[in-house]
mmCIF file of C-alpha atoms and ligand atoms in Angstrom:
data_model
loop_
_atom_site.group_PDB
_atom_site.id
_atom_site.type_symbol
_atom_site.label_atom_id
_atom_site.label_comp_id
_atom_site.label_asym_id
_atom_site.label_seq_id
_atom_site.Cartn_x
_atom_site.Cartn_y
_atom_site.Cartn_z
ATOM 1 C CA UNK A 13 99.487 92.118 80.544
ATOM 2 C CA UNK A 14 100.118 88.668 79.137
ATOM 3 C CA UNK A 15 103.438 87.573 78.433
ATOM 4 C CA UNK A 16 102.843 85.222 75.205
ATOM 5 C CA UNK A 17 102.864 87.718 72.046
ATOM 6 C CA UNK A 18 104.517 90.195 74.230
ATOM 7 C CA UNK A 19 108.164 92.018 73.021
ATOM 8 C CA UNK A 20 110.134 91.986 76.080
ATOM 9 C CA UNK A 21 113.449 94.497 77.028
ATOM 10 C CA UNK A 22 115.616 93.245 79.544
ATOM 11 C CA UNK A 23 118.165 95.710 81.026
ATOM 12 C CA UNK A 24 121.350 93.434 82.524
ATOM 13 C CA UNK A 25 120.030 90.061 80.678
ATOM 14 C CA UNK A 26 123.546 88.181 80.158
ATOM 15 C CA UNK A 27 123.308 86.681 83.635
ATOM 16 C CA UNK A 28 121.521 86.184 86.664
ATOM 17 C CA UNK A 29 117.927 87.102 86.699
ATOM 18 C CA UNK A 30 117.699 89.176 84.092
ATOM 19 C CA UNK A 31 119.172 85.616 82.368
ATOM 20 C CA UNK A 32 116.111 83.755 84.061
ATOM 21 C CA UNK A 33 112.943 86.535 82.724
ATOM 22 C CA UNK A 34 114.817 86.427 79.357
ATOM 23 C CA UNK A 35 114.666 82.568 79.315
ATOM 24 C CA UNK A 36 111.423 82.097 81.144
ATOM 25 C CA UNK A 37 110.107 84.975 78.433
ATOM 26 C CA UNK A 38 110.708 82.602 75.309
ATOM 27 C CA UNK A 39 109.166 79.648 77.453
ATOM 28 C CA UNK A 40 105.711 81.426 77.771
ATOM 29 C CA UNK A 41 105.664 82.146 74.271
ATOM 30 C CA UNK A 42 107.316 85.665 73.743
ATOM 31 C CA UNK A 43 107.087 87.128 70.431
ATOM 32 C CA UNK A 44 110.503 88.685 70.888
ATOM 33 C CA UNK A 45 112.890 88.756 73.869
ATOM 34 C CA UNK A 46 115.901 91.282 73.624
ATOM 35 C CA UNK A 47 118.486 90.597 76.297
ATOM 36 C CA UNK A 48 120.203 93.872 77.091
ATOM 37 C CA UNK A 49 123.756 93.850 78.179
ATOM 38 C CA UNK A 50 127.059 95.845 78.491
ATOM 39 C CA UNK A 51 129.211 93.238 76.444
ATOM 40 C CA UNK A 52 127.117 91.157 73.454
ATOM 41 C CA UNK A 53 130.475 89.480 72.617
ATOM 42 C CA UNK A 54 129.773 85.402 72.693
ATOM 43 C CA UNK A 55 126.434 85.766 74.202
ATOM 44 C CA UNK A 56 124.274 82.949 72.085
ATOM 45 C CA UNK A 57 120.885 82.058 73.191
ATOM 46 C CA UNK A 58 118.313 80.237 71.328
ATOM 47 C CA UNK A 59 115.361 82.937 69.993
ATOM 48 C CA UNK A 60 117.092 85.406 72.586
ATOM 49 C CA UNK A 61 118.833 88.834 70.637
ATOM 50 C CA UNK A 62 121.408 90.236 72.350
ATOM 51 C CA UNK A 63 121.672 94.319 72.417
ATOM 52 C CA UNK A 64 123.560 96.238 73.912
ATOM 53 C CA UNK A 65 123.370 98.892 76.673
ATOM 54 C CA UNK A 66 124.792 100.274 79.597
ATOM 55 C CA UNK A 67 121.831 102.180 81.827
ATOM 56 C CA UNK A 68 124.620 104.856 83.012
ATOM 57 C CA UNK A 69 125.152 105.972 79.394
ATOM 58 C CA UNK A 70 121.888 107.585 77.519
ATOM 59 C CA UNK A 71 124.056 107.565 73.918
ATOM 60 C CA UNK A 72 123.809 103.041 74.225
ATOM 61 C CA UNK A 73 119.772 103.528 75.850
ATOM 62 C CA UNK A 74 119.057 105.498 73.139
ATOM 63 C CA UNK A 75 120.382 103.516 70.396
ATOM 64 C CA UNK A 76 118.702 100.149 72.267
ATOM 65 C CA UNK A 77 115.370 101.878 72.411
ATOM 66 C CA UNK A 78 115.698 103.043 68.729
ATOM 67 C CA UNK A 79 116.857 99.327 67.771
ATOM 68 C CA UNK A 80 113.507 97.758 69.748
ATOM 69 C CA UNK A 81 111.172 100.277 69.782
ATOM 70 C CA UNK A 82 108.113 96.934 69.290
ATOM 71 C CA UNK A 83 108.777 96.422 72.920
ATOM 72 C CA UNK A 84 105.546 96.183 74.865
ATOM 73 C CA UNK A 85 107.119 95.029 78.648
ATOM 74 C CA UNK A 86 110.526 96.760 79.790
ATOM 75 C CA UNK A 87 112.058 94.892 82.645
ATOM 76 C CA UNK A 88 114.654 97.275 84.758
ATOM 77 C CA UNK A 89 116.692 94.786 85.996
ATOM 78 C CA UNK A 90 120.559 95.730 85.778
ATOM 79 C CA UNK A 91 121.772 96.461 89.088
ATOM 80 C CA UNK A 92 125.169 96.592 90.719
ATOM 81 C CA UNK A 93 125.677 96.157 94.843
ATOM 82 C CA UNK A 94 128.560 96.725 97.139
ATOM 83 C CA UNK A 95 129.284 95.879 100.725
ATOM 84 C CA UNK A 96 130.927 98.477 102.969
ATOM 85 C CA UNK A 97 131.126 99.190 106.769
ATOM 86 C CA UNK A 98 128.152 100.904 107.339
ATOM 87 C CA UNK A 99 126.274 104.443 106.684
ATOM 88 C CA UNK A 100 129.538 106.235 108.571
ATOM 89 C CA UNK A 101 132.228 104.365 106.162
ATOM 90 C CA UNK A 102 134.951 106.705 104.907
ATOM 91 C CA UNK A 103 133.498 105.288 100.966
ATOM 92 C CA UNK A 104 129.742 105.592 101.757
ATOM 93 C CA UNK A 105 129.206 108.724 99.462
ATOM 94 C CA UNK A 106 131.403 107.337 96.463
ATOM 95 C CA UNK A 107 129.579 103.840 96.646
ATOM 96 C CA UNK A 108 126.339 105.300 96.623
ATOM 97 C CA UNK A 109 126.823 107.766 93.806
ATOM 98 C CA UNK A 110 127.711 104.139 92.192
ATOM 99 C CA UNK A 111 125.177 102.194 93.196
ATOM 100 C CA UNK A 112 122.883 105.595 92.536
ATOM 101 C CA UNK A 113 123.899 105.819 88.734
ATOM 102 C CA UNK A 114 122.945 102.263 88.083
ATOM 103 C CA UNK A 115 120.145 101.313 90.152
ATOM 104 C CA UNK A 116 118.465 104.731 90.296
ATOM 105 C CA UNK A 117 119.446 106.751 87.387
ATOM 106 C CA UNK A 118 119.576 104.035 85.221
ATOM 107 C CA UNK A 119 116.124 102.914 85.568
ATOM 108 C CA UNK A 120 115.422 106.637 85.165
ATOM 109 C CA UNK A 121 117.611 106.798 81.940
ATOM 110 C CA UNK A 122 115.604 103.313 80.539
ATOM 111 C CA UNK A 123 112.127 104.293 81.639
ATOM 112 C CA UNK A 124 112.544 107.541 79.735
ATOM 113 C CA UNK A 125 113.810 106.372 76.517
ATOM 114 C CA UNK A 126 111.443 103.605 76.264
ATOM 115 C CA UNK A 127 108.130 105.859 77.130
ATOM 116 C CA UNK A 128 106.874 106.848 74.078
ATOM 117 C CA UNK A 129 107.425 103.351 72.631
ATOM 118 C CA UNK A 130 105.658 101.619 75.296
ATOM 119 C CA UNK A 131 102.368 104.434 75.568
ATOM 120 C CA UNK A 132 102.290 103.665 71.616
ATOM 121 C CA UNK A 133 100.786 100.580 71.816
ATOM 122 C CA UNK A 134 97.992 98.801 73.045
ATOM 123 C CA UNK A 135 99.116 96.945 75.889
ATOM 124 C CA UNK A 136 102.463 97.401 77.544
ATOM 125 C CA UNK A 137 104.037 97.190 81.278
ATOM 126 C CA UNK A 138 107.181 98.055 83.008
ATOM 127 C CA UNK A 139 108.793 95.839 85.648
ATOM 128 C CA UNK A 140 111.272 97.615 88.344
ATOM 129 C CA UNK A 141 113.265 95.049 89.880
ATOM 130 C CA UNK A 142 113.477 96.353 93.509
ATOM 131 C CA UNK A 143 114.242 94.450 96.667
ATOM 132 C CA UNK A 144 113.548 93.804 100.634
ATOM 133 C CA UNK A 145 116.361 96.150 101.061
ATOM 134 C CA UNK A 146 114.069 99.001 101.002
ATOM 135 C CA UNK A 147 111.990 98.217 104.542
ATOM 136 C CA UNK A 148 114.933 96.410 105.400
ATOM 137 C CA UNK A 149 117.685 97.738 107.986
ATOM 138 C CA UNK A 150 121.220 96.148 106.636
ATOM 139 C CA UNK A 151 123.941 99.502 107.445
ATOM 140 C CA UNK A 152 126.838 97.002 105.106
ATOM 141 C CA UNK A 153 124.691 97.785 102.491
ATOM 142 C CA UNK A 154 124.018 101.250 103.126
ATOM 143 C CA UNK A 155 124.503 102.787 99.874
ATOM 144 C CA UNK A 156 122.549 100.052 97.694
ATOM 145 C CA UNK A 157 119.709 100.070 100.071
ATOM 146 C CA UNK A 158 119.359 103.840 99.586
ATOM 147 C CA UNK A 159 119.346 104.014 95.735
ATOM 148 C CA UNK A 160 117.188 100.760 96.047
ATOM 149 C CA UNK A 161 114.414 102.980 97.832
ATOM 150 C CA UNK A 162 114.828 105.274 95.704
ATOM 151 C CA UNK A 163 114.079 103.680 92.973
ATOM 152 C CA UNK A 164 111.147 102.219 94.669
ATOM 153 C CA UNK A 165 109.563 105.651 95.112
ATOM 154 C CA UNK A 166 110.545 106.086 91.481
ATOM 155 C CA UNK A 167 108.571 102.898 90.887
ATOM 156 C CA UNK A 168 105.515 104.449 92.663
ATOM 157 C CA UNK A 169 105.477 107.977 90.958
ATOM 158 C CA UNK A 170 105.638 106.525 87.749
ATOM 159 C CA UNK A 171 102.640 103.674 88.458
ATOM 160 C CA UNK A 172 100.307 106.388 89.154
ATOM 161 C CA UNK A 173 101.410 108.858 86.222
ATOM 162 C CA UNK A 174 101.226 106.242 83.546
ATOM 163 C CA UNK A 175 97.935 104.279 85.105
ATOM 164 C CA UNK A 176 95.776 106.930 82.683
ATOM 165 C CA UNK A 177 97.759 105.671 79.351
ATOM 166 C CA UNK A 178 97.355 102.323 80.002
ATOM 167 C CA UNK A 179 100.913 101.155 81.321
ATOM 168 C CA UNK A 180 100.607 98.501 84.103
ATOM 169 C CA UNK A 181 104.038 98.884 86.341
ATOM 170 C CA UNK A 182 105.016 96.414 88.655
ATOM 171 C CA UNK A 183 107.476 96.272 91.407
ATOM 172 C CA UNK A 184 109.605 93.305 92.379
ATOM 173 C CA UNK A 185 110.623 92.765 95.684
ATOM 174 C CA UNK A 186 112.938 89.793 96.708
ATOM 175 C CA UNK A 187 115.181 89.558 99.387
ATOM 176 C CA UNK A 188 118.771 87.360 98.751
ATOM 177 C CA UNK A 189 118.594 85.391 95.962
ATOM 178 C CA UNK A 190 121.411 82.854 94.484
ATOM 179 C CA UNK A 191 123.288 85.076 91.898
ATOM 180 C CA UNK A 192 126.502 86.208 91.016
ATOM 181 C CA UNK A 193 125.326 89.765 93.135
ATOM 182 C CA UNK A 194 125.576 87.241 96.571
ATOM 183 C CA UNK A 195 128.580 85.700 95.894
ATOM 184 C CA UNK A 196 130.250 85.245 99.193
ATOM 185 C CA UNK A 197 127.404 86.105 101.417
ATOM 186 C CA UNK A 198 126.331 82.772 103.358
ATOM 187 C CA UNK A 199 122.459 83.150 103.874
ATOM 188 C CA UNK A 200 119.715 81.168 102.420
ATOM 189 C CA UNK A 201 118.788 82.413 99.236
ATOM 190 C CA UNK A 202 115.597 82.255 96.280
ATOM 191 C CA UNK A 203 116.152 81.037 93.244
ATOM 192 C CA UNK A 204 116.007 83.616 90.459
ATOM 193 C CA UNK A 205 113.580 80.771 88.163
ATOM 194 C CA UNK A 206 111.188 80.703 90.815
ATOM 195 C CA UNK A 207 111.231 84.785 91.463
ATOM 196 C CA UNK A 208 110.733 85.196 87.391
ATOM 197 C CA UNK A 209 107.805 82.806 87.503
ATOM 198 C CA UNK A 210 106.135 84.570 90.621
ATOM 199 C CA UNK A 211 106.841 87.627 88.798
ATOM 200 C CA UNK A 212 105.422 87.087 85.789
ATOM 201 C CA UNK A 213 102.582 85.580 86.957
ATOM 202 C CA UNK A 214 101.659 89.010 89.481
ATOM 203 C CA UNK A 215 102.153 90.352 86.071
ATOM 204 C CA UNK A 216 99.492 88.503 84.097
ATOM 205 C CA UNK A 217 97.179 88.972 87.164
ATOM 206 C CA UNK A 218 97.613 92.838 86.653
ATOM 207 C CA UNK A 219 99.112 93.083 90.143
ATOM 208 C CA UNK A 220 101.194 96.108 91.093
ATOM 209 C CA UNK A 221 104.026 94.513 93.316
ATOM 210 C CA UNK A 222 104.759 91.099 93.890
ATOM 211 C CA UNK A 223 107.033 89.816 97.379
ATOM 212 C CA UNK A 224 108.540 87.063 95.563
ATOM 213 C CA UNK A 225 109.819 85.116 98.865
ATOM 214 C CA UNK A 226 108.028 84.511 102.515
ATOM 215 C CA UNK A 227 110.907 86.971 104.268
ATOM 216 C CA UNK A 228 110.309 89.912 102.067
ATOM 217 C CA UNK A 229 106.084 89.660 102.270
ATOM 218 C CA UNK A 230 106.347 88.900 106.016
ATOM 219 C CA UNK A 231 108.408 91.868 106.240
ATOM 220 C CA UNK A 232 106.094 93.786 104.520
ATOM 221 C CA UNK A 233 103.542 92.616 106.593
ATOM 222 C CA UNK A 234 105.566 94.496 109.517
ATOM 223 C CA UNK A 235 104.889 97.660 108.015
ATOM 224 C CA UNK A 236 101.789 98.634 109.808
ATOM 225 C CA UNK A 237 102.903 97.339 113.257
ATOM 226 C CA UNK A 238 103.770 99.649 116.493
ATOM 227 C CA UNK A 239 107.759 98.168 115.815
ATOM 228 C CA UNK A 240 107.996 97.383 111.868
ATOM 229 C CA UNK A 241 110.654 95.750 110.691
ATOM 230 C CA UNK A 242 112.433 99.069 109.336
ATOM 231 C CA UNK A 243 113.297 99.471 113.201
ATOM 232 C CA UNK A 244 113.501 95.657 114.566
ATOM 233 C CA UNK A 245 114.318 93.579 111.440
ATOM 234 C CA UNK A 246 112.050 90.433 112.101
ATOM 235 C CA UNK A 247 113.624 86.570 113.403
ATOM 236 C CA UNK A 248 115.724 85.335 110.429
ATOM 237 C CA UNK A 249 115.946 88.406 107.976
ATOM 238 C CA UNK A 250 118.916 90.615 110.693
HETATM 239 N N1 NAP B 4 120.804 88.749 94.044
HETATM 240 C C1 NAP B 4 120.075 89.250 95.028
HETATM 241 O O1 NAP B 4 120.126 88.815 96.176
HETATM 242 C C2 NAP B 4 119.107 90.373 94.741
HETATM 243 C C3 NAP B 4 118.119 90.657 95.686
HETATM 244 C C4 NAP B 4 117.197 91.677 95.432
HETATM 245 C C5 NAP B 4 117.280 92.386 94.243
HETATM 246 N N2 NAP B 4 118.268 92.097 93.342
HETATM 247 C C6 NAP B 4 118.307 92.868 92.113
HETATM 248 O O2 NAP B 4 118.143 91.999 91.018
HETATM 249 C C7 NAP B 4 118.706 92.618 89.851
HETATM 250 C C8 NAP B 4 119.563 91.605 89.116
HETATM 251 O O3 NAP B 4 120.666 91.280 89.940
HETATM 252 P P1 NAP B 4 121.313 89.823 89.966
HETATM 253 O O4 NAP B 4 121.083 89.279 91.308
HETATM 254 O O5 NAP B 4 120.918 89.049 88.778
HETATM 255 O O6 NAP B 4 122.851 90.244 89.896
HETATM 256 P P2 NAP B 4 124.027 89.860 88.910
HETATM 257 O O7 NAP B 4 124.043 88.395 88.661
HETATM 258 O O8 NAP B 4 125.215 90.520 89.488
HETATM 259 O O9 NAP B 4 123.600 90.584 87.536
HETATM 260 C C9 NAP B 4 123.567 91.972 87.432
HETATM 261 C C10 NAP B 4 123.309 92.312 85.982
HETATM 262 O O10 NAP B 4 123.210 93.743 85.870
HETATM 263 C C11 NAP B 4 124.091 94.137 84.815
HETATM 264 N N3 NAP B 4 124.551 95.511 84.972
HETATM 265 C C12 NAP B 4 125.215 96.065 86.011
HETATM 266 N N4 NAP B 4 125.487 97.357 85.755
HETATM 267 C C13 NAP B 4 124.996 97.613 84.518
HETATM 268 C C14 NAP B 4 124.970 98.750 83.681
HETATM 269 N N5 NAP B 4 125.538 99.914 84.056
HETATM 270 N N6 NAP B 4 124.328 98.660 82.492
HETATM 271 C C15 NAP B 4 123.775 97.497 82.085
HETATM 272 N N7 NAP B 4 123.784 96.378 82.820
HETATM 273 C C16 NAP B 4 124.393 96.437 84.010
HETATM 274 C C17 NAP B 4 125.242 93.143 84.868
HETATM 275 O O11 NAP B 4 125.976 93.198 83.671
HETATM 276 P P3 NAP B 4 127.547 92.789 83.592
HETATM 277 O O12 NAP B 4 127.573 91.303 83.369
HETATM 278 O O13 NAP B 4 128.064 93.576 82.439
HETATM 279 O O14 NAP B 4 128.197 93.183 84.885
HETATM 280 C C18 NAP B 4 124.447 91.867 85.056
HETATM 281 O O15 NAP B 4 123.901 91.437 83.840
HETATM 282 C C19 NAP B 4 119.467 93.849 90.349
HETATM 283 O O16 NAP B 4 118.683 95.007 90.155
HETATM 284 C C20 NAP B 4 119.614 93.576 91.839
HETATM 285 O O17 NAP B 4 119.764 94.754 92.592
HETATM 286 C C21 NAP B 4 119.171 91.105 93.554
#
């Protein structure tokens, strides 16, 4: 799936990384880039249309999937996060029926209502922007790490039921990257540019996931070994 001539859907495109594949989109030649956010109001960016959704409410999916139904490549990108004391905290089950909605049901929600639109044309492709998180043992981020796997197994039912019509589906995984979502958490972080341009490239090489920094594919690397990293995070990723 090439990326020039494409249509591209961004879910959460107003900022951050969904920001950077909307931007790096037009660069590359896009036919048509629609930024999907929550609040359109003063968002103005050169050959970029702004629609809006929220992935937690199917009325706003459903009228963005009616409003760009030439989209060939859906990126599934909103996401929301939340720190909290670990997998025992007294909030665990209301943050991750939060963090469930959005990064879960959301790309459940999006996926769905952009199906038939997608199978309908010649070449198309879904992104799922996942994340380390999902191999990766972190309990103050219990609840996103659990709807984060979920949607990666989401991510891997869905690569093998569309693979007959045609739809290539690729999962991103990335560790901490400098965004507005790691605010306030001193690590070293990717920048979102350089994990769009991985991305996209995997993409146009008809790859199925793409480890978009050296933490998250040596991780990944663990996964085979007597102690993965699930169990003993490796050096530098605790
Ligand atoms: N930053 C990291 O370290 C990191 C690492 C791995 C994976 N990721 C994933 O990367 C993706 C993008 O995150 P980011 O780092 O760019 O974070 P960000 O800067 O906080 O941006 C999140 C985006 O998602 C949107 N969003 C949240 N809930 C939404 C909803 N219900 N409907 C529609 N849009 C919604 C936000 O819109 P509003 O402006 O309206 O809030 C915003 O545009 C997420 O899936 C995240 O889990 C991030």
């Amino acid at each position: 799936m090439d990326i020039t001539n494409a249509t591209i859907f961004i879910t959460g495109a107003n900022r951050g990384l969904g920001l950077a594949f909307a931007r790096e989109a037009r660069r590359r030649g896009a036919a048509k880039v629609y930024a999907g956010m929550r609040n359109t109001n003063g968002f103005q960016e050169p050959g970029i249309v702004p629609v809006r959704i929220d992935v937690t409410d199917k009325a706003s999916i459903a009228a963005a999937a009616e409003l760009a139904a030439d989209t060939t490549l859906l990126v599934n990108n909103a996401g929301i996060a939340a720190l909290i004391d670990g997998p025992l905290a007294a909030d665990v089950e209301a943050q991750s029926a939060r963090m469930f909605d959005t990064n879960y049901y959301g790309v459940v929600r999006v996926t769905q209502a952009f199906e038939q639109i997608l199978s309908a044309k010649p070449r198309a492709a879904i992104i799922n922007v996942l994340s380390d998180i999902v191999w990766l043992p972190r309990p103050y981020l219990t609840p996103y790490a659990a709807s984060k796997a979920a949607a990666w197994s989401y991510t891997n039912q869905l690569r093998l039921h569309l693979q007959e019509r045609g739809i290539q589906v690729l999962g991103l995984h990335v560790g901490f990257m400098d965004t507005d979502l790691t605010n306030g958490i001193d690590v070293p972080k990717a920048n979102p540019e350089d994990v769009v341009h991985q991305t996209y490239d995997a993409l146009i090489a008809g790859k199925s996931e793409i480890m978009a920094d050296k933490g998250t594919a040596m991780l990944k690397s663990t996964l085979a070994a007597e102690i993965p990293g699930y169990i003993t995070p490796p050096a530098g990723l605790q």
